[in-house]
XYZ file of C-alpha atoms in Angstrom:
340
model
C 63.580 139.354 102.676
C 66.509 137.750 104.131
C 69.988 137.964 102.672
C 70.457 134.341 103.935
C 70.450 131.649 100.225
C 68.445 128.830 99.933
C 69.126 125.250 101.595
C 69.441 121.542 99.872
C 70.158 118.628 101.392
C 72.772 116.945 99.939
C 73.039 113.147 98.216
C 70.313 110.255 98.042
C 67.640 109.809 100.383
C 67.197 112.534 103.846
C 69.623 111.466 106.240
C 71.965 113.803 103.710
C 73.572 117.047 105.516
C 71.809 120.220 105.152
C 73.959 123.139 103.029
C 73.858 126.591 101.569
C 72.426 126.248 97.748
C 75.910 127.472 96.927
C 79.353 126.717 99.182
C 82.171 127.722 99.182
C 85.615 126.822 97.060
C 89.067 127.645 99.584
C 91.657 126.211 97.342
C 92.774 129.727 96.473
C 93.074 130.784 99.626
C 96.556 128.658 100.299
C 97.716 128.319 96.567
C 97.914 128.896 92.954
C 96.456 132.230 92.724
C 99.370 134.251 94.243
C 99.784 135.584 97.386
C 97.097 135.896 99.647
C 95.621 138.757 102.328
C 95.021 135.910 105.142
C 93.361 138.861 107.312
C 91.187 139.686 104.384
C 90.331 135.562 103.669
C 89.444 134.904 107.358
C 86.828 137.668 106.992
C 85.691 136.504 103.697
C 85.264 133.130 105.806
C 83.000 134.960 108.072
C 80.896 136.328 105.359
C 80.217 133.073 104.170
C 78.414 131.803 107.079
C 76.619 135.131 106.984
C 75.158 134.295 103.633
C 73.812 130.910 104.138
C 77.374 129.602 102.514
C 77.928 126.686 104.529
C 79.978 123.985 102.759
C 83.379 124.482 102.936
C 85.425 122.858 100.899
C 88.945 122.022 101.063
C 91.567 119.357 100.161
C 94.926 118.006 101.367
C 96.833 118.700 98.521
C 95.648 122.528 98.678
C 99.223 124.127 100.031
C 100.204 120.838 100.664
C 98.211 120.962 103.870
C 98.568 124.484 104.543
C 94.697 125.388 103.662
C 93.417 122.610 106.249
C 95.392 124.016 109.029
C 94.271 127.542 107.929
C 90.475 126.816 108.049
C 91.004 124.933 111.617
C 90.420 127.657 113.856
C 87.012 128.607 111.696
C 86.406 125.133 111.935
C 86.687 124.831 115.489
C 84.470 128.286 115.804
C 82.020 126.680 113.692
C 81.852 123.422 113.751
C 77.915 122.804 114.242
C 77.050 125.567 111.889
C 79.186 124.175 108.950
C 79.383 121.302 106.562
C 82.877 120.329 106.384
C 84.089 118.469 102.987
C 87.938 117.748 101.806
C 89.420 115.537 99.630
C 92.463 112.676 99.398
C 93.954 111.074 95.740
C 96.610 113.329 94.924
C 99.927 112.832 96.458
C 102.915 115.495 96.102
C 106.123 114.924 96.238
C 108.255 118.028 98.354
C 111.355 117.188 96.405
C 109.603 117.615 93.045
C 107.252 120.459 93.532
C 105.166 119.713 89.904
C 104.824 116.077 90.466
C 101.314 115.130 91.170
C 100.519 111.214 91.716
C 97.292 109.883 92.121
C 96.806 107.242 95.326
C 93.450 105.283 96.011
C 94.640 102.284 97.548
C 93.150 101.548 101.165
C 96.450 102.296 103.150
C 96.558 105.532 101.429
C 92.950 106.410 102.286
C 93.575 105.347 105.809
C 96.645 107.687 105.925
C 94.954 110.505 104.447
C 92.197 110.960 106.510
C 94.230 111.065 109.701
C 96.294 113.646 108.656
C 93.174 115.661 107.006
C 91.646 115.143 110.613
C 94.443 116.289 112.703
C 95.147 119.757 110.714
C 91.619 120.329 110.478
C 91.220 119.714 114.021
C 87.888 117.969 114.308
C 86.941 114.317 114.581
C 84.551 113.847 111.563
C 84.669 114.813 108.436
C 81.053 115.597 106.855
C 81.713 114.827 103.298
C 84.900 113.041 102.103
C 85.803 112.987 98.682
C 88.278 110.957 96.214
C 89.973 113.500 94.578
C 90.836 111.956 91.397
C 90.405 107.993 89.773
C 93.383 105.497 89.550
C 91.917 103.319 87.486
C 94.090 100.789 88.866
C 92.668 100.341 92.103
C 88.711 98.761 92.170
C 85.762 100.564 93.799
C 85.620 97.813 96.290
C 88.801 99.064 97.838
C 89.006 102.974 97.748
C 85.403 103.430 98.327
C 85.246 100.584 100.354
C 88.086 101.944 102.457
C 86.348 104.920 102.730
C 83.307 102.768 103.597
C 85.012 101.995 106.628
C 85.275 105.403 107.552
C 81.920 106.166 108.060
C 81.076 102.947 109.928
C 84.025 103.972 112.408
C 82.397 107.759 112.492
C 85.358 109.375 110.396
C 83.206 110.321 107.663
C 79.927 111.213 107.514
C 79.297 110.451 103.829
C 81.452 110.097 100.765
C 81.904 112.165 97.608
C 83.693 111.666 94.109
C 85.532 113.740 92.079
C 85.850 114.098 88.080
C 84.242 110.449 87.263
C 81.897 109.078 84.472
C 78.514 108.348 85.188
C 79.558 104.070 84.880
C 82.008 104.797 87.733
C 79.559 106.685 89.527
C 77.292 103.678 89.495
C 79.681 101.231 89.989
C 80.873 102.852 93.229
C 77.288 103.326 94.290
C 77.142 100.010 94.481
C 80.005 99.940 96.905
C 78.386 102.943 99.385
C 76.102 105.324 98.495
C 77.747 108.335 97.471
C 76.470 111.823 98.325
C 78.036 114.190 96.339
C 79.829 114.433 92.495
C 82.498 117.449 92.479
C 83.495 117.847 89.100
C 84.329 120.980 87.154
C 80.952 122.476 85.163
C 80.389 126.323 83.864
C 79.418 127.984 81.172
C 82.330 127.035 79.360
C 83.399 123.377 79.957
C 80.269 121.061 79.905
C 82.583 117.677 79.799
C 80.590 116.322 82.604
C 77.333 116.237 80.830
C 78.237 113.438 78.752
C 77.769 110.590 81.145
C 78.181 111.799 85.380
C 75.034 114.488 84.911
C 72.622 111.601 84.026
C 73.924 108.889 86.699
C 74.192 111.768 89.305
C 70.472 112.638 88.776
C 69.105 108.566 88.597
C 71.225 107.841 91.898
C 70.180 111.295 93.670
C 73.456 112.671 93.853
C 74.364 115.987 94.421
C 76.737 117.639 92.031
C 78.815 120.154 93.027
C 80.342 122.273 90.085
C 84.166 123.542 91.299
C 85.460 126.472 88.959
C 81.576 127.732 88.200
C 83.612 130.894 86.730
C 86.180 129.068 84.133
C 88.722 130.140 87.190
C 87.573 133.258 86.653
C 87.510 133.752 83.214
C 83.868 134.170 83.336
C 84.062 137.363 85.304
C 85.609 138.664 81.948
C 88.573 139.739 84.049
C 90.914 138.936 81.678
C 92.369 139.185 77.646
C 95.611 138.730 78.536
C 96.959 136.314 81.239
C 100.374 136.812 80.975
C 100.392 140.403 81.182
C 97.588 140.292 84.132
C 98.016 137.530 86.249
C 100.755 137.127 89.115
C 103.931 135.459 88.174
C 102.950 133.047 90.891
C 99.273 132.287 89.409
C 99.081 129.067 87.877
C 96.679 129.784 84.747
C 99.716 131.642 83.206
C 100.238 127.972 82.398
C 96.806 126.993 81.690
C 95.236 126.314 78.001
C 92.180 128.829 77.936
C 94.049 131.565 79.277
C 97.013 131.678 77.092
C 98.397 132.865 73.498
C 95.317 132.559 70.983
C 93.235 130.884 72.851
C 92.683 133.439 75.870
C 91.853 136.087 72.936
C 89.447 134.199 71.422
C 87.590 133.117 74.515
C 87.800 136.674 75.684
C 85.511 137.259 72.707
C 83.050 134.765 73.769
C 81.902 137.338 76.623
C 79.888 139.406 74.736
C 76.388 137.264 75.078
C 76.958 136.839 79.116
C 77.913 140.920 79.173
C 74.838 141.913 77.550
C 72.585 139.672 79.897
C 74.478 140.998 82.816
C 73.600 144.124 81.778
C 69.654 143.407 81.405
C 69.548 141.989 84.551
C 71.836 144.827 86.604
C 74.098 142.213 87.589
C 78.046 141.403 86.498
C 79.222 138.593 84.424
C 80.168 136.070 87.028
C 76.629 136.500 88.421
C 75.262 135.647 84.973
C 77.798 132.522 84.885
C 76.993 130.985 88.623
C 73.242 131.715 87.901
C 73.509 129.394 84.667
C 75.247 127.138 86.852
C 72.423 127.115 89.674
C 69.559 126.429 87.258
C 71.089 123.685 85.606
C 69.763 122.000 88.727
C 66.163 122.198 86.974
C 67.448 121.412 83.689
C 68.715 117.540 84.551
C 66.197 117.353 88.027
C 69.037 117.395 90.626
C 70.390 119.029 93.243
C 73.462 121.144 92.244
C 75.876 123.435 94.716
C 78.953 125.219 92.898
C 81.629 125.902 95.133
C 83.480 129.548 93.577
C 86.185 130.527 95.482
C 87.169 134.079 96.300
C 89.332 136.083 99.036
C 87.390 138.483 99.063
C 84.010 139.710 101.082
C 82.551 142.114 98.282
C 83.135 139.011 96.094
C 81.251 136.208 98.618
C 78.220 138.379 98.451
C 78.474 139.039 95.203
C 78.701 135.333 94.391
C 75.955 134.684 97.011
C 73.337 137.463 95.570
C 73.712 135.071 92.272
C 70.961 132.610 93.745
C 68.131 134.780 93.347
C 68.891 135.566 89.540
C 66.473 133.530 87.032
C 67.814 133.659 83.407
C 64.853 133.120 80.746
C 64.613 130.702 78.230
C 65.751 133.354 75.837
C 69.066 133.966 77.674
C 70.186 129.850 78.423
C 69.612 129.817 74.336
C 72.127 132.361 73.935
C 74.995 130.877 76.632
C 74.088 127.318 74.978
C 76.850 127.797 72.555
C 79.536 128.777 74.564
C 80.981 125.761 75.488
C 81.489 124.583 72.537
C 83.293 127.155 70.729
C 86.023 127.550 73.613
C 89.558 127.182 72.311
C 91.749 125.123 74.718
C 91.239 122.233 77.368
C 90.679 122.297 80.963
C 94.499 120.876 81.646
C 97.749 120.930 80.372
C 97.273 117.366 81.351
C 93.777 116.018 80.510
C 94.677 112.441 81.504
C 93.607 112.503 85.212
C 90.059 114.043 84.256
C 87.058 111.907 83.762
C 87.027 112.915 79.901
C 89.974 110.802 79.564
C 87.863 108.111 80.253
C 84.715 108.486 78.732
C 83.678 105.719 75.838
């Protein structure tokens, strides 16, 4: 049997690109997680394609740049074998490091994707996503911006990220829209209440990021101040602080003891609930986990080919909602904030 996971075909209709049934997440690679073994990451790269793991996904705001121009010389190795996604919305400001604004205007999308394309150092982009919503600024120009993209071969097709299921619709109507990335795991399930539904009636792939709570679902951690990095950022995040982190630490126990049954670790347990939530709502569904690490790639990878019984999703059902804390600090440019 080959090592090699699955394929899908991403978005409506089959002119959609051909991926790995799980990609690959390389936002930690360039930030937020603490320092980083770039040796150790390049070869984690190279186990990806190995395994079948063929979306890549990055985003401009990731190291401010940085992770684009570190995955252009795998790009440029790979180019045919890969599907290549990033993303545009956020803008940073260098002279204040925590600001994060949110851009979708046209001139903005214009700008972004030239300077996604030069550090990336390819001429197309396979799947280009809007970060995050302004509200502010209509479908008809962001996506229709991006629209223009793909007509002047850019962009191959478009994506969304963290959106309701109206504004998935509604910017269907603009282009069709291949992909929703929005975060979805055994422990945060906001994106069933609306995007899920759309996402399946449209045909459009969803594509859970953080499939392992940021790796809280590996049951790595009780205590993030005393085990993450000074430099990791969920020393500031809800769910792994104070209370909270202690009582969602407690919430392991169900996906242990499956783990256990089926000779597999926690964060297999968690990706595989991810993976058959595909059958569940009848769509297609690709989380992206990240990792720096090879053992943890194939770890992640071997995840595929674990079926949980009916049994087991009834006893992960309740997770979600008993976890203490929210996604965010700042909740307001999710697409919670905005559901009716």
């Amino acid at each position: 049997m080959s090592d090699r996971i699955d394929t899908v075909r991403l978005g409506p209709g089959r002119d959609g690109p051909v991926t790995g049934v799980q990609g690959f997440g390389s936002m930690g690679i360039s930030e937020f997680y603490g320092a980083t073994d770039e040796t150790a990451a390049r070869d984690t790269l190279d186990a990806a394609l190995e395994a079948g793991v063929t979306l890549i996904d990055t985003a401009d705001v990731y190291g401010n740049g940085t992770n684009e121009e570190f995955l252009a010389p795998f790009v440029a190795a790979h180019r045919d074998e890969i599907v290549l996604a990033t993303k545009f919305a956020i803008e940073r400001d260098p002279a204040r490091p925590s600001h994060r604004g949110i851009r979708n205007d046209r001139a903005y999308v214009r700008r972004s994707v030239e300077g996604s394309l030069r550090r990336l150092g390819t001429d197309t982009i396979d799947l280009y996503y809007m970060h995050r919503r302004d509200p502010s600024v209509p479908f008809a120009e962001s996506v229709g911006a991006m629209a223009e993209l793909v007509a002047e071969g850019k962009v191959r097709h478009l994506g969304l990220s963290e959106v309701t299921g109206p504004e998935l619709r509604e910017a269907f109507a603009v282009h069709p829209i291949a992909a929703l990335q929005s975060e979805w795991s055994l422990f945060s399930r906001d994106v069933e209440r609306s995007a899920v539904a759309a996402a399946a009636e449209l045909g459009v792939t969803l594509v859970p990021y953080s499939p392992l709570g940021r790796g809280f679902l590996t049951g790595a951690f009780a205590d993030a101040g005393k085990e993450l990095s000074e430099h990791d950022f969920r020393r500031h995040q809800p769910r792994f602080t104070g209370e909270n982190a202690a009582r969602n630490a407690a919430l392991l126990d169900p996906v242990r003891k499956i783990a256990a049954a089926h000779g597999a670790t926690p964060a297999q347990i968690a990706l595989a609930w991810v993976h058959q939530r595909a059958a569940v709502h009848g769509l297609t569904v690709v989380p992206i986990p990240g990792t720096r690490k090879r053992s943890r790639l194939e770890e992640n990878a071997a995840a595929t080919r674990i079926t949980l019984t009916g049994a087991e999703l009834a006893a992960l059902e309740p997770l979600a909602g008993l976890v203490a804390g929210d996604r965010y600090p700042d909740m307001s440019f999710t697409a919670v904030s905005r559901e009716v």
